[in-house]
Amino acid sequence: MAPWTELELSALNPLRALWLTLTAAFLLTLLLQLMPAGLLPGCALFQDLIRYGKTKCEGRSRPAVCRVFDVPKRYFSHFYITSVLWNGFLLWHLTQSLFLGVPFPYWLHGLLRILGAAQFQGGELALSAFLVLVFMWLHSLRRLFECFYVSVFSNAVIHVMQYCFGLVYYVLIGLTVLSQVPMDGRNVYVTGKNLLMQARWFHILGMMMFIWSSVHQYKCHVILGNLRKNKAGVVIHCNHRIPFGDWFEYISSPNYLAELMIYISMAVTFGFHNLTWWLVVTYVFFSQALFALLNHRFYKSKFVSYPKQRKAFLPFLF
């Protein structure tokens, strides 16, 4: 690869700058939460923006001005509806381009260029981006199913800013994947003109990791949902109880760890070397670690008998 091409690929384009900024913001927030309690920022708005659901009311009285911006947590389903529709739309365009030779629409190609997508000439594999976009769509479809048929939502809330961020996030994540597709003008560049000939060992490994992580995340959500149901599957209450089973034996929020593993599986599918996606993975790591820490503290404060050996996010470590 020519030196000028390497320089172009390594540039801090708008997408990388955005994910780097989000990573830094959540890392700083996590570090602030790890400080001694007396040194934590006391700003009610700050605490309201980083907490949601059960952790939002933990040991504190929320000001009335904060409650004005509450949105039901069950609106999480809107995130996955958006993702299924939008990322399905992107996947449809990518599929048409890969298998039928249909160029991307001018507006979509222009948007990708604004975000920093470069004109690759074979340095990336089109199959990698295609598989990752399929994984993202399947992940969103499963999570949407879980929102309707597995999870049991109480009257817990999220901030309207968190709600808006979630909607934008799933639009942005799809564009991030699509921006990694090797392009020749508005057409996808396929090395060897045969997509299946691009299959590599890391595609198989990434797929296996994705399935494994998704299965465990589903199991964890089933465990959480069953805490509020009787043996017949009927919801009988919306109280919080201590979950047991699967990864819950080691950490308080295994569903967050599984989310991280799903994104790592996509990084593997990209062939380990995709800097943009590793920035996404880093953001996911710090954001999920933050939420896991807040969950862990909630469980420990609410349940005197909470298992002492459990960690918040990483088994035996954190």
XYZ file of C-alpha atoms in Angstrom:
318
model
C 0.000 0.000 0.000
C 1.334 3.447 -0.920
C 2.478 5.756 1.919
C -0.119 8.402 1.018
C -2.876 5.771 1.246
C -1.698 4.699 4.700
C -1.711 8.350 5.776
C -5.263 8.752 4.500
C -6.473 5.680 6.387
C -4.781 6.757 9.600
C -6.224 10.299 9.537
C -8.517 11.348 12.376
C -11.661 11.615 10.285
C -14.995 12.892 11.690
C -16.232 9.409 12.639
C -13.063 8.508 14.512
C -13.036 11.908 16.219
C -16.639 11.408 17.333
C -16.063 7.934 18.759
C -12.856 9.109 20.422
C -14.756 11.992 22.034
C -17.489 9.682 23.315
C -14.854 7.289 24.653
C -13.083 10.103 26.513
C -16.374 11.394 27.943
C -17.407 8.015 29.353
C -13.892 7.257 30.606
C -13.880 10.540 32.522
C -17.353 9.853 33.901
C -16.300 6.362 35.009
C -13.201 7.732 36.740
C -15.338 10.319 38.540
C -17.641 7.553 39.802
C -14.645 5.623 41.102
C -13.599 8.547 43.278
C -14.445 8.554 47.003
C -18.116 9.346 47.618
C -17.351 12.716 49.177
C -15.538 13.877 46.046
C -18.199 12.852 43.522
C -19.810 15.680 41.556
C -23.005 16.692 43.328
C -24.701 18.250 40.317
C -28.186 16.743 40.089
C -28.289 17.099 36.301
C -24.949 15.308 35.894
C -26.101 12.373 38.020
C -29.431 12.306 36.207
C -27.760 12.115 32.804
C -25.483 9.172 33.651
C -28.103 7.089 35.476
C -31.205 5.349 34.203
C -33.758 2.869 35.416
C -33.275 1.576 38.919
C -30.026 3.495 39.514
C -31.647 6.884 38.854
C -33.360 7.008 42.250
C -30.673 5.219 44.241
C -30.247 6.926 47.595
C -31.196 10.361 46.335
C -34.199 12.625 45.937
C -34.440 13.873 42.374
C -35.348 17.546 41.874
C -38.669 18.263 40.212
C -36.917 19.945 37.296
C -35.181 16.646 36.474
C -38.400 14.650 36.562
C -39.867 16.908 33.876
C -37.517 15.286 31.341
C -38.321 11.677 32.276
C -39.131 9.178 29.534
C -40.300 5.603 30.319
C -37.470 3.083 30.181
C -39.709 0.783 28.140
C -39.044 3.207 25.276
C -35.796 1.282 24.858
C -37.763 -0.614 22.221
C -37.705 2.538 20.078
C -33.909 2.233 19.826
C -34.174 -1.211 18.302
C -37.096 -0.315 16.046
C -34.940 2.501 14.689
C -31.973 0.171 14.299
C -33.934 -2.606 12.579
C -35.430 -0.141 10.093
C -32.390 2.072 9.464
C -29.688 -0.596 9.491
C -31.968 -2.870 7.502
C -32.219 -0.069 4.947
C -28.416 0.264 4.829
C -28.033 -3.511 4.590
C -30.467 -3.577 1.671
C -28.426 -0.959 -0.214
C -25.173 -2.785 0.547
C -26.649 -6.111 -0.585
C -27.894 -4.579 -3.823
C -24.482 -3.066 -4.471
C -22.591 -6.265 -3.676
C -24.717 -8.745 -5.591
C -26.441 -6.639 -8.267
C -23.869 -3.930 -8.875
C -26.291 -1.131 -7.959
C -24.311 1.977 -6.890
C -25.068 3.685 -3.586
C -27.490 6.638 -3.828
C -25.750 9.990 -4.229
C -27.018 11.261 -0.868
C -25.809 8.162 1.012
C -22.419 8.168 -0.677
C -22.068 11.893 0.027
C -22.985 11.394 3.678
C -20.400 8.635 4.058
C -17.724 10.845 2.494
C -18.590 13.695 4.887
C -18.224 11.289 7.815
C -14.780 10.278 6.603
C -15.239 7.211 4.420
C -12.275 6.903 2.055
C -12.022 5.443 -1.421
C -10.360 2.113 -0.657
C -8.927 0.007 -3.431
C -8.700 -3.429 -1.912
C -7.137 -2.755 1.492
C -10.378 -3.807 3.181
C -12.674 -6.764 2.597
C -16.248 -6.003 1.577
C -17.352 -9.277 3.167
C -16.224 -8.047 6.598
C -18.451 -4.963 6.537
C -21.342 -6.969 5.093
C -21.151 -9.546 7.899
C -20.830 -6.880 10.608
C -23.885 -5.032 9.278
C -25.794 -8.343 9.253
C -24.680 -8.970 12.849
C -25.796 -5.477 13.896
C -29.204 -5.950 12.276
C -29.698 -9.393 13.839
C -28.589 -8.061 17.231
C -31.134 -5.234 17.043
C -33.873 -7.613 15.911
C -33.204 -9.926 18.869
C -33.137 -7.047 21.322
C -36.434 -5.771 19.919
C -37.947 -9.226 20.433
C -36.649 -9.241 24.007
C -38.157 -5.824 24.720
C -41.593 -7.087 23.720
C -41.556 -10.696 24.884
C -38.764 -11.243 27.453
C -38.060 -8.121 29.498
C -40.502 -6.843 32.103
C -40.287 -3.082 32.441
C -41.354 -1.315 35.599
C -42.154 2.379 35.842
C -38.432 3.167 35.685
C -37.379 6.113 33.555
C -34.556 7.527 31.475
C -33.688 11.146 30.699
C -34.988 12.500 27.403
C -31.372 13.271 26.415
C -30.488 9.604 26.938
C -33.470 8.695 24.791
C -32.377 11.015 21.964
C -28.784 9.777 22.239
C -29.965 6.178 21.905
C -31.883 6.960 18.714
C -28.932 8.792 17.165
C -26.515 6.083 18.281
C -28.146 3.329 16.243
C -28.236 5.543 13.152
C -24.584 6.427 13.631
C -23.408 2.863 14.280
C -24.844 1.663 10.977
C -23.158 4.503 9.091
C -19.911 3.637 10.852
C -20.084 0.068 9.559
C -21.024 1.167 6.044
C -18.170 3.679 5.967
C -15.739 0.753 6.242
C -16.889 -0.766 2.937
C -14.181 -0.522 0.243
C -15.508 1.772 -2.467
C -14.683 2.609 -6.061
C -16.711 5.732 -6.652
C -20.288 4.871 -5.612
C -19.733 1.157 -6.165
C -18.476 -1.413 -3.686
C -14.996 -2.650 -4.542
C -14.868 -6.451 -4.296
C -11.397 -7.978 -4.475
C -11.403 -10.758 -7.053
C -15.007 -9.833 -8.027
C -16.283 -12.715 -5.874
C -17.505 -11.990 -2.367
C -17.246 -15.580 -1.117
C -13.588 -15.715 -2.154
C -12.927 -13.114 0.555
C -13.885 -15.515 3.354
C -11.139 -15.717 5.999
C -10.642 -17.540 9.276
C -11.428 -14.412 11.293
C -14.890 -14.229 9.694
C -15.681 -17.669 11.106
C -14.185 -16.794 14.502
C -16.120 -13.517 14.622
C -19.362 -15.295 13.749
C -18.824 -17.894 16.472
C -18.064 -15.168 19.043
C -21.148 -13.215 17.980
C -23.440 -16.233 18.380
C -21.862 -17.215 21.720
C -22.149 -13.686 23.153
C -25.695 -13.239 21.858
C -26.835 -16.514 23.423
C -25.447 -15.503 26.814
C -26.984 -12.042 26.625
C -30.354 -13.592 25.794
C -30.019 -15.991 28.740
C -29.254 -13.090 31.079
C -32.276 -11.115 29.901
C -34.480 -14.204 30.358
C -33.173 -14.574 33.927
C -33.932 -10.924 34.671
C -37.388 -11.149 33.122
C -38.240 -14.332 35.021
C -37.542 -12.600 38.335
C -40.836 -10.772 37.822
C -42.869 -13.727 36.536
C -44.380 -16.851 38.046
C -43.724 -20.351 36.725
C -46.497 -19.905 34.182
C -44.717 -16.889 32.722
C -47.226 -14.357 34.054
C -45.866 -11.052 35.376
C -46.679 -10.833 39.078
C -44.613 -7.848 40.249
C -42.014 -5.299 39.164
C -39.753 -5.476 42.212
C -35.994 -5.923 42.068
C -34.520 -9.240 43.179
C -31.065 -10.800 43.138
C -30.502 -12.651 39.846
C -28.710 -16.012 39.816
C -27.518 -18.285 37.046
C -25.237 -18.121 34.005
C -22.785 -15.190 34.194
C -24.716 -13.662 37.106
C -22.694 -15.990 39.335
C -19.620 -13.866 38.599
C -20.772 -10.298 37.858
C -23.761 -8.065 38.487
C -24.349 -7.025 34.869
C -23.439 -9.902 32.532
C -25.789 -8.504 29.885
C -23.467 -5.481 29.635
C -20.396 -7.707 29.377
C -22.139 -9.720 26.639
C -22.832 -6.454 24.799
C -19.123 -5.686 24.867
C -18.288 -9.183 23.634
C -20.732 -8.748 20.743
C -18.904 -5.610 19.625
C -15.540 -7.331 20.034
C -16.826 -10.154 17.820
C -17.478 -7.535 15.145
C -13.932 -6.186 15.548
C -12.676 -9.741 14.985
C -14.872 -9.998 11.890
C -13.216 -6.851 10.562
C -9.908 -8.694 10.832
C -8.653 -7.209 14.145
C -7.037 -4.182 12.467
C -9.954 -1.774 11.928
C -9.081 1.302 14.007
C -12.485 2.947 13.633
C -14.291 -0.092 15.015
C -11.847 -0.502 17.883
C -12.724 3.070 18.892
C -16.373 1.961 18.919
C -15.423 -1.053 21.067
C -13.526 1.212 23.484
C -16.547 3.476 23.801
C -18.778 0.446 24.467
C -16.321 -0.815 27.093
C -16.312 2.399 29.148
C -20.042 3.080 28.776
C -21.035 -0.454 29.781
C -18.491 -0.453 32.615
C -20.041 2.752 33.961
C -23.581 1.392 33.885
C -22.415 -1.919 35.375
C -20.724 -0.088 38.254
C -23.892 1.865 39.028
C -25.940 -1.350 38.890
C -23.483 -3.127 41.185
C -23.705 -0.355 43.761
C -27.500 -0.439 43.590
C -27.626 -4.177 44.292
C -25.132 -3.903 47.165
C -27.048 -1.040 48.786
C -30.451 -2.709 48.405
C -29.603 -6.296 49.377
C -27.631 -7.035 52.548
C -27.221 -10.647 51.418
C -25.869 -9.735 47.981
C -23.086 -12.218 47.005
C -19.781 -10.682 48.049
C -17.752 -12.534 45.411
C -19.557 -10.866 42.526
C -17.807 -8.107 40.627
C -19.526 -5.355 38.672
C -18.442 -5.942 35.078
C -15.349 -8.116 34.615
C -15.209 -11.488 36.454
C -12.675 -11.495 39.326
C -11.343 -8.049 38.306
C -13.852 -5.158 38.347
